[in-house]
Amino acid sequence: MARRKKTVAKGQEGSAGEKTPAANHVRRPPTLQDLAEIVGLTANTVSRALNDRPGVSNAARALIKAEAERLGYVPNIHARSLVLGSRKTIGVVVSNISNPFFADLVSEVELQAQKAGYTVLLLLTYESAERERDAIHRALQSGLNGIIAAPAQERSDAWTPVIKSGIPLVLVSRELPELGVDFYSNDNEAGIQLTTDFVLAQGAKDVVLIDEDMPFSTIRIRIEGFRRSLERHGISFDARRHLVLVPPPRSFRVAQSWHADDAYRVASDLLDRGRRPDAFVVGDDYYALGLYRALRERRIRVPHDTMVMGWGNHPFTRFMEPPLSTLLLPFQEVASRATRRLLNRIEGTADNQVVTERIVPELILRGSTTR
């Protein structure tokens, strides 16, 4: 059973140290009538202006659109079905469902939502800021009751319209503390320290971390946790020596967001420059596949010559030779908690607090680290 660890984003501590007021979720989305009352015109005139129909002066049109943007008003193409009570929908915004974490997330959200009478609208960003903005716009236009999202970038401005709209938003995996919304994730720092501390305790002195070169909070936190583990064991961290970042794929439309062949190339380059680390810690089990090949081609034995520690406990890890030691991430628990929190926000039964939870993963030990 994965242990659960609750924390709170920096600068948001409440009296209990875990929750803070959630001002962003207490108001309803602005309506067409709200906008009409503010500008002092009829709802019909406002609607015509927003849809660029004739019969509205240029001055009135400009005023209406400016006020709509200020309020965060987005026309709801499903307003009629919502009024009739026939549409209850949760949006899920993630990068790519080929990522096992996001595949499990979507499955768990759909399961929980179905039990509560909601359907799920899936919107993919492929880690693109432009696609993320498009997904957010579609989500707002679709009249969603709430959104669960793993942001594509470490910038929060794209999500400001959601906050302005009053639609409940829960983030998973990647944190944007400045938004002041609920957040659920694996505890990436605790996880990387579990894996790194273990290989160091086994006697490794020269450890290399292979991870993605992407602007995500998860990557930044893992690198920082790796550095702290080394320093606790008396090893001074040198990014040029201890860190290998895999370039992002050319396209996120491919079957996997991270490629074993990319890890193979960077590992081969490192080994061909004469490096023979005592241990490798990788940011995803798929990287271990490529690393294994690079090591095997150079007759470097695992674990006798170097240890390898994975991340994710993907199904194939038990069948690698030797079987890969890795980290079991509590995907489903993260998704389940995030979904229940969002549903409570939608139904108005959640307390008026921001909750941040990071759930500690479990270390799975196999032959790749046993000497």
Protein backbone atom coordinates (compact mmCIF):
# COMPACT_ATOMS: atom_id res chain seq x y z
CA MET A 1 0.00 0.00 0.00
CA ALA A 2 1.44 3.34 -1.01
CA ARG A 3 1.96 5.74 1.87
CA ARG A 4 0.21 9.06 1.63
CA LYS A 5 1.98 12.33 2.28
CA LYS A 6 0.12 15.63 2.47
CA THR A 7 1.91 18.88 1.82
CA VAL A 8 0.92 22.36 0.81
CA ALA A 9 2.32 24.66 -1.84
CA LYS A 10 4.85 27.18 -0.60
CA GLY A 11 3.27 30.39 0.56
CA GLN A 12 -0.18 28.83 0.99
CA GLU A 13 0.09 27.34 4.47
CA GLY A 14 -3.04 27.49 6.61
CA SER A 15 -3.35 27.15 10.35
CA ALA A 16 -3.33 23.37 10.04
CA GLY A 17 -0.36 23.42 7.68
CA GLU A 18 -2.22 21.53 4.97
CA LYS A 19 -5.06 23.61 3.57
CA THR A 20 -5.65 27.19 2.48
CA PRO A 21 -8.71 29.17 1.42
CA ALA A 22 -9.83 28.43 -2.12
CA ALA A 23 -11.19 31.74 -3.39
CA ASN A 24 -11.03 30.58 -6.99
CA HIS A 25 -13.79 28.01 -6.68
CA VAL A 26 -16.50 29.85 -4.79
CA ARG A 27 -18.15 31.84 -7.59
CA ARG A 28 -20.15 30.62 -10.56
CA PRO A 29 -19.08 31.25 -14.17
CA PRO A 30 -20.32 34.61 -15.54
CA THR A 31 -23.43 34.32 -17.70
CA LEU A 32 -24.59 36.16 -20.78
CA GLN A 33 -27.14 37.99 -18.62
CA ASP A 34 -24.39 39.08 -16.20
CA LEU A 35 -22.47 40.58 -19.10
CA ALA A 36 -25.59 42.27 -20.49
CA GLU A 37 -26.31 43.92 -17.13
CA ILE A 38 -22.74 45.22 -16.81
CA VAL A 39 -22.72 46.87 -20.25
CA GLY A 40 -26.33 48.06 -19.96
CA LEU A 41 -27.58 46.32 -23.09
CA THR A 42 -29.97 43.47 -23.82
CA ALA A 43 -28.77 39.87 -23.77
CA ASN A 44 -29.74 39.58 -27.43
CA THR A 45 -27.52 42.55 -28.37
CA VAL A 46 -24.61 41.13 -26.36
CA SER A 47 -25.03 37.74 -28.04
CA ARG A 48 -25.05 39.32 -31.48
CA ALA A 49 -21.90 41.29 -30.70
CA LEU A 50 -20.01 38.26 -29.38
CA ASN A 51 -20.96 36.25 -32.47
CA ASP A 52 -20.04 39.11 -34.85
CA ARG A 53 -23.55 39.41 -36.19
CA PRO A 54 -24.93 42.63 -37.74
CA GLY A 55 -27.06 45.15 -35.92
CA VAL A 56 -24.51 46.21 -33.28
CA SER A 57 -22.39 49.36 -33.48
CA ASN A 58 -18.62 49.03 -33.55
CA ALA A 59 -18.33 50.92 -30.26
CA ALA A 60 -20.85 48.66 -28.51
CA ARG A 61 -19.21 45.55 -29.96
CA ALA A 62 -15.78 46.64 -28.71
CA LEU A 63 -17.17 47.41 -25.23
CA ILE A 64 -18.95 44.07 -24.98
CA LYS A 65 -15.91 42.04 -26.05
CA ALA A 66 -13.64 43.95 -23.67
CA GLU A 67 -15.97 43.30 -20.73
CA ALA A 68 -16.34 39.65 -21.73
CA GLU A 69 -12.57 39.22 -21.65
CA ARG A 70 -12.29 41.02 -18.32
CA LEU A 71 -14.94 38.78 -16.77
CA GLY A 72 -13.57 35.61 -18.30
CA TYR A 73 -16.90 35.00 -20.02
CA VAL A 74 -16.89 32.23 -22.63
CA PRO A 75 -19.99 31.45 -24.74
CA ASN A 76 -21.33 28.05 -23.76
CA ILE A 77 -22.26 26.03 -26.83
CA HIS A 78 -24.00 23.45 -24.61
CA ALA A 79 -25.94 25.93 -22.47
CA ARG A 80 -29.35 24.54 -23.46
CA SER A 81 -28.49 20.98 -22.49
CA LEU A 82 -27.02 22.19 -19.21
CA VAL A 83 -30.16 24.17 -18.41
CA LEU A 84 -32.24 21.09 -19.08
CA GLY A 85 -29.96 19.11 -16.75
CA SER A 86 -29.08 16.57 -19.43
CA ARG A 87 -25.34 17.25 -19.56
CA LYS A 88 -22.91 16.52 -16.72
CA THR A 89 -19.37 16.45 -18.05
CA ILE A 90 -15.85 16.54 -16.65
CA GLY A 91 -12.94 17.58 -18.86
CA VAL A 92 -9.58 15.81 -18.64
CA VAL A 93 -6.65 17.71 -20.16
CA VAL A 94 -3.45 15.66 -20.50
CA SER A 95 -0.56 15.39 -22.92
CA ASN A 96 -0.80 11.94 -24.48
CA ILE A 97 -2.61 8.82 -23.33
CA SER A 98 0.27 6.66 -24.56
CA ASN A 99 1.91 7.76 -21.30
CA PRO A 100 0.86 5.00 -18.85
CA PHE A 101 0.33 7.52 -16.06
CA PHE A 102 -2.16 9.51 -18.11
CA ALA A 103 -3.80 6.36 -19.46
CA ASP A 104 -4.42 5.17 -15.90
CA LEU A 105 -5.51 8.66 -14.90
CA VAL A 106 -8.13 8.90 -17.64
CA SER A 107 -9.42 5.39 -16.89
CA GLU A 108 -9.80 6.10 -13.18
CA VAL A 109 -11.41 9.50 -13.75
CA GLU A 110 -13.89 7.95 -16.19
CA LEU A 111 -14.74 5.20 -13.71
CA GLN A 112 -15.32 7.61 -10.83
CA ALA A 113 -17.22 10.07 -13.03
CA GLN A 114 -19.52 7.37 -14.40
CA LYS A 115 -20.45 6.30 -10.88
CA ALA A 116 -21.45 9.90 -10.16
CA GLY A 117 -23.44 10.25 -13.38
CA TYR A 118 -20.86 12.29 -15.33
CA THR A 119 -19.28 11.73 -18.71
CA VAL A 120 -15.67 12.61 -19.58
CA LEU A 121 -14.37 14.82 -22.37
CA LEU A 122 -10.73 14.03 -23.17
CA LEU A 123 -8.54 16.84 -24.52
CA LEU A 124 -4.91 16.20 -25.51
CA THR A 125 -2.11 18.79 -25.59
CA TYR A 126 0.88 16.73 -26.79
CA GLU A 127 2.98 18.93 -24.46
CA SER A 128 2.35 21.94 -26.72
CA ALA A 129 1.54 25.34 -25.21
CA GLU A 130 -0.51 26.23 -28.28
CA ARG A 131 -2.50 22.99 -28.12
CA GLU A 132 -3.01 23.53 -24.42
CA ARG A 133 -4.56 26.95 -25.05
CA ASP A 134 -6.80 25.40 -27.69
CA ALA A 135 -7.82 22.63 -25.30
CA ILE A 136 -8.67 25.14 -22.58
CA HIS A 137 -10.76 27.19 -25.02
CA ARG A 138 -12.64 24.08 -26.13
CA ALA A 139 -13.18 23.08 -22.51
CA LEU A 140 -14.67 26.46 -21.67
CA GLN A 141 -16.88 26.49 -24.74
CA SER A 142 -18.12 22.99 -24.01
CA GLY A 143 -19.80 24.01 -20.79
CA LEU A 144 -17.88 21.56 -18.62
CA ASN A 145 -18.79 21.20 -14.96
CA GLY A 146 -15.13 20.84 -13.95
CA ILE A 147 -11.65 20.07 -15.24
CA ILE A 148 -8.81 17.76 -14.20
CA ALA A 149 -5.55 18.70 -15.89
CA ALA A 150 -1.84 17.98 -16.09
CA PRO A 151 -0.44 21.27 -17.43
CA ALA A 152 1.76 21.13 -20.50
CA GLN A 153 4.13 23.85 -19.30
CA GLU A 154 5.24 25.53 -16.08
CA ARG A 155 3.34 28.70 -16.96
CA SER A 156 -0.02 29.39 -15.38
CA ASP A 157 -1.30 32.19 -17.63
CA ALA A 158 -3.02 29.78 -20.03
CA TRP A 159 -5.24 28.61 -17.17
CA THR A 160 -6.28 32.10 -16.02
CA PRO A 161 -9.51 32.00 -18.11
CA VAL A 162 -10.57 28.85 -16.26
CA ILE A 163 -10.00 30.52 -12.90
CA LYS A 164 -11.95 33.59 -14.05
CA SER A 165 -14.81 31.42 -15.27
CA GLY A 166 -15.31 29.87 -11.84
CA ILE A 167 -15.23 26.34 -13.25
CA PRO A 168 -13.64 24.00 -10.67
CA LEU A 169 -10.11 22.98 -11.64
CA VAL A 170 -7.95 20.25 -10.08
CA LEU A 171 -4.36 19.74 -11.20
CA VAL A 172 -2.53 16.41 -11.22
CA SER A 173 1.15 15.53 -11.56
CA ARG A 174 2.38 19.01 -12.53
CA GLU A 175 1.91 21.84 -10.10
CA LEU A 176 1.11 25.53 -10.69
CA PRO A 177 0.99 26.90 -7.11
CA GLU A 178 0.13 30.44 -8.19
CA LEU A 179 -3.29 29.28 -9.41
CA GLY A 180 -4.36 28.36 -5.90
CA VAL A 181 -6.21 25.17 -6.91
CA ASP A 182 -6.27 21.62 -5.55
CA PHE A 183 -3.30 19.48 -6.57
CA TYR A 184 -2.64 15.72 -6.42
CA SER A 185 0.54 13.93 -7.45
CA ASN A 186 3.07 11.24 -6.84
CA ASP A 187 5.70 12.52 -4.43
CA ASN A 188 8.47 12.89 -6.98
CA GLU A 189 11.08 14.09 -4.51
CA ALA A 190 10.46 11.23 -2.09
CA GLY A 191 10.46 8.77 -5.01
CA ILE A 192 13.77 9.85 -6.52
CA GLN A 193 15.37 9.84 -3.09
CA LEU A 194 14.13 6.29 -2.45
CA THR A 195 15.76 5.06 -5.67
CA THR A 196 18.98 7.08 -5.34
CA ASP A 197 19.48 6.38 -1.66
CA PHE A 198 19.12 2.65 -2.31
CA VAL A 199 21.87 2.39 -4.95
CA LEU A 200 24.13 4.60 -2.84
CA ALA A 201 23.51 2.33 0.17
CA GLN A 202 24.53 -0.60 -2.04
CA GLY A 203 27.95 0.97 -2.43
CA ALA A 204 27.61 3.06 -5.59
CA LYS A 205 29.87 6.11 -5.65
CA ASP A 206 29.30 7.35 -9.21
CA VAL A 207 25.59 7.64 -10.02
CA VAL A 208 24.01 9.12 -13.15
CA LEU A 209 20.42 10.28 -13.53
CA ILE A 210 18.86 9.95 -17.01
CA ASP A 211 15.70 12.00 -17.36
CA GLU A 212 13.66 14.10 -19.80
CA ASP A 213 14.77 17.52 -20.95
CA MET A 214 11.33 19.09 -20.55
CA PRO A 215 10.06 22.16 -18.62
CA PHE A 216 7.95 20.28 -16.07
CA SER A 217 7.80 20.66 -12.31
CA THR A 218 8.10 16.87 -12.03
CA ILE A 219 11.50 16.87 -13.77
CA ARG A 220 12.79 19.84 -11.78
CA ILE A 221 11.72 18.22 -8.50
CA ARG A 222 13.33 14.88 -9.41
CA ILE A 223 16.65 16.52 -10.28
CA GLU A 224 16.63 18.48 -7.04
CA GLY A 225 15.80 15.36 -5.01
CA PHE A 226 18.59 13.45 -6.77
CA ARG A 227 21.05 16.22 -5.91
CA ARG A 228 20.02 16.14 -2.26
CA SER A 229 20.47 12.37 -2.07
CA LEU A 230 24.00 12.61 -3.43
CA GLU A 231 24.92 15.39 -1.04
CA ARG A 232 23.54 13.49 1.96
CA HIS A 233 25.99 10.73 1.06
CA GLY A 234 28.88 13.15 0.82
CA ILE A 235 28.91 13.40 -3.01
CA SER A 236 29.07 16.89 -4.48
CA PHE A 237 26.54 17.20 -7.31
CA ASP A 238 27.94 18.17 -10.72
CA ALA A 239 25.27 18.41 -13.43
CA ARG A 240 27.84 17.76 -16.15
CA ARG A 241 28.86 14.50 -14.49
CA HIS A 242 25.74 13.25 -12.76
CA LEU A 243 22.93 14.33 -15.08
CA VAL A 244 22.04 13.20 -18.61
CA LEU A 245 18.94 14.78 -20.15
CA VAL A 246 17.19 13.13 -23.06
CA PRO A 247 16.11 15.60 -25.77
CA PRO A 248 12.33 15.80 -26.27
CA PRO A 249 10.88 13.77 -29.15
CA ARG A 250 10.36 15.54 -32.46
CA SER A 251 6.63 14.83 -32.26
CA PHE A 252 4.26 13.91 -29.47
CA ARG A 253 1.90 12.18 -31.87
CA VAL A 254 4.01 9.06 -31.71
CA ALA A 255 3.16 5.98 -29.70
CA GLN A 256 5.36 6.92 -26.76
CA SER A 257 6.24 10.28 -25.29
CA TRP A 258 9.65 8.98 -24.26
CA HIS A 259 11.71 6.72 -26.45
CA ALA A 260 13.96 3.83 -25.51
CA ASP A 261 16.09 4.62 -28.57
CA ASP A 262 16.70 8.17 -27.32
CA ALA A 263 17.96 6.79 -24.02
CA TYR A 264 20.06 4.29 -25.95
CA ARG A 265 21.75 7.12 -27.86
CA VAL A 266 22.55 9.30 -24.85
CA ALA A 267 23.74 6.30 -22.82
CA SER A 268 25.93 5.12 -25.70
CA ASP A 269 27.46 8.56 -26.00
CA LEU A 270 28.22 8.64 -22.27
CA LEU A 271 29.76 5.17 -22.24
CA ASP A 272 31.79 5.80 -25.39
CA ARG A 273 33.38 8.79 -23.67
CA GLY A 274 34.82 6.40 -21.12
CA ARG A 275 32.30 6.80 -18.28
CA ARG A 276 31.45 3.66 -16.35
CA PRO A 277 29.06 4.77 -13.56
CA ASP A 278 28.42 2.44 -10.63
CA ALA A 279 24.69 3.00 -11.02
CA PHE A 280 22.09 4.58 -13.28
CA VAL A 281 18.81 6.03 -12.05
CA VAL A 282 16.33 6.68 -14.86
CA GLY A 283 13.23 8.88 -14.97
CA ASP A 284 11.15 6.27 -16.78
CA ASP A 285 11.35 2.50 -17.26
CA TYR A 286 11.38 2.99 -21.05
CA TYR A 287 14.75 4.70 -20.68
CA ALA A 288 16.01 1.59 -18.91
CA LEU A 289 15.21 -0.45 -22.05
CA GLY A 290 17.53 1.71 -24.14
CA LEU A 291 20.15 1.82 -21.42
CA TYR A 292 20.16 -1.98 -21.13
CA ARG A 293 20.95 -2.29 -24.83
CA ALA A 294 23.78 0.23 -24.64
CA LEU A 295 25.29 -1.59 -21.68
CA ARG A 296 24.89 -5.03 -23.26
CA GLU A 297 26.61 -3.97 -26.50
CA ARG A 298 29.62 -2.84 -24.47
CA ARG A 299 29.58 -6.01 -22.34
CA ILE A 300 28.86 -4.04 -19.18
CA ARG A 301 26.99 -6.40 -16.88
CA VAL A 302 23.93 -5.48 -14.82
CA PRO A 303 24.14 -5.45 -11.83
CA HIS A 304 27.73 -6.74 -11.48
CA ASP A 305 29.38 -3.79 -13.23
CA THR A 306 26.64 -1.20 -12.87
CA MET A 307 23.23 -1.08 -11.21
CA VAL A 308 20.09 0.23 -12.94
CA MET A 309 17.07 1.66 -11.12
CA GLY A 310 13.85 2.41 -13.02
CA TRP A 311 10.77 4.54 -12.51
CA GLY A 312 7.14 3.54 -13.03
CA ASN A 313 6.98 -0.26 -12.63
CA HIS A 314 5.67 -0.73 -16.17
CA PRO A 315 4.52 -4.32 -16.89
CA PHE A 316 7.55 -5.24 -18.99
CA THR A 317 10.05 -4.53 -16.18
CA ARG A 318 9.57 -7.99 -14.64
CA PHE A 319 10.59 -9.60 -17.93
CA MET A 320 13.79 -7.66 -18.52
CA GLU A 321 17.06 -9.50 -18.01
CA PRO A 322 17.84 -8.99 -15.22
CA PRO A 323 14.40 -7.87 -13.96
CA LEU A 324 14.42 -4.13 -13.34
CA SER A 325 14.28 -2.60 -9.87
CA THR A 326 11.91 0.32 -10.11
CA LEU A 327 9.39 2.56 -8.39
CA LEU A 328 5.69 1.72 -8.15
CA LEU A 329 3.80 4.98 -8.64
CA PRO A 330 0.32 5.30 -7.09
CA PHE A 331 -1.33 6.36 -10.39
CA GLN A 332 -4.83 5.21 -9.57
CA GLU A 333 -4.89 6.64 -6.06
CA VAL A 334 -3.78 10.05 -7.37
CA ALA A 335 -6.52 9.98 -10.01
CA SER A 336 -9.17 8.71 -7.62
CA ARG A 337 -8.49 11.39 -5.02
CA ALA A 338 -8.34 14.14 -7.63
CA THR A 339 -11.65 13.04 -9.14
CA ARG A 340 -13.44 12.83 -5.81
CA ARG A 341 -12.18 16.29 -4.92
CA LEU A 342 -13.37 17.71 -8.24
CA LEU A 343 -16.80 16.11 -7.89
CA ASN A 344 -17.10 17.59 -4.41
CA ARG A 345 -16.18 20.99 -5.84
CA ILE A 346 -18.81 20.64 -8.55
CA GLU A 347 -21.53 19.49 -6.16
CA GLY A 348 -20.65 22.17 -3.61
CA THR A 349 -19.80 19.71 -0.85
CA ALA A 350 -16.06 20.48 -0.64
CA ASP A 351 -14.70 22.68 2.14
CA ASN A 352 -13.47 26.10 1.12
CA GLN A 353 -9.81 25.12 1.23
CA VAL A 354 -7.03 24.35 -1.25
CA VAL A 355 -5.66 20.83 -0.77
CA THR A 356 -2.27 19.61 -1.95
CA GLU A 357 -1.47 15.91 -1.66
CA ARG A 358 1.67 14.10 -2.72
CA ILE A 359 1.52 10.33 -2.35
CA VAL A 360 4.78 8.52 -1.66
CA PRO A 361 5.63 5.71 -4.17
CA GLU A 362 6.82 2.21 -3.28
CA LEU A 363 10.28 0.83 -4.06
CA ILE A 364 10.23 -2.47 -5.98
CA LEU A 365 13.57 -4.32 -5.75
CA ARG A 366 14.64 -6.85 -8.40
CA GLY A 367 17.78 -8.19 -10.00
CA SER A 368 19.12 -5.00 -11.58
CA THR A 369 20.31 -3.68 -8.21
CA THR A 370 21.10 -6.92 -6.36
CA ARG A 371 24.79 -7.83 -6.37
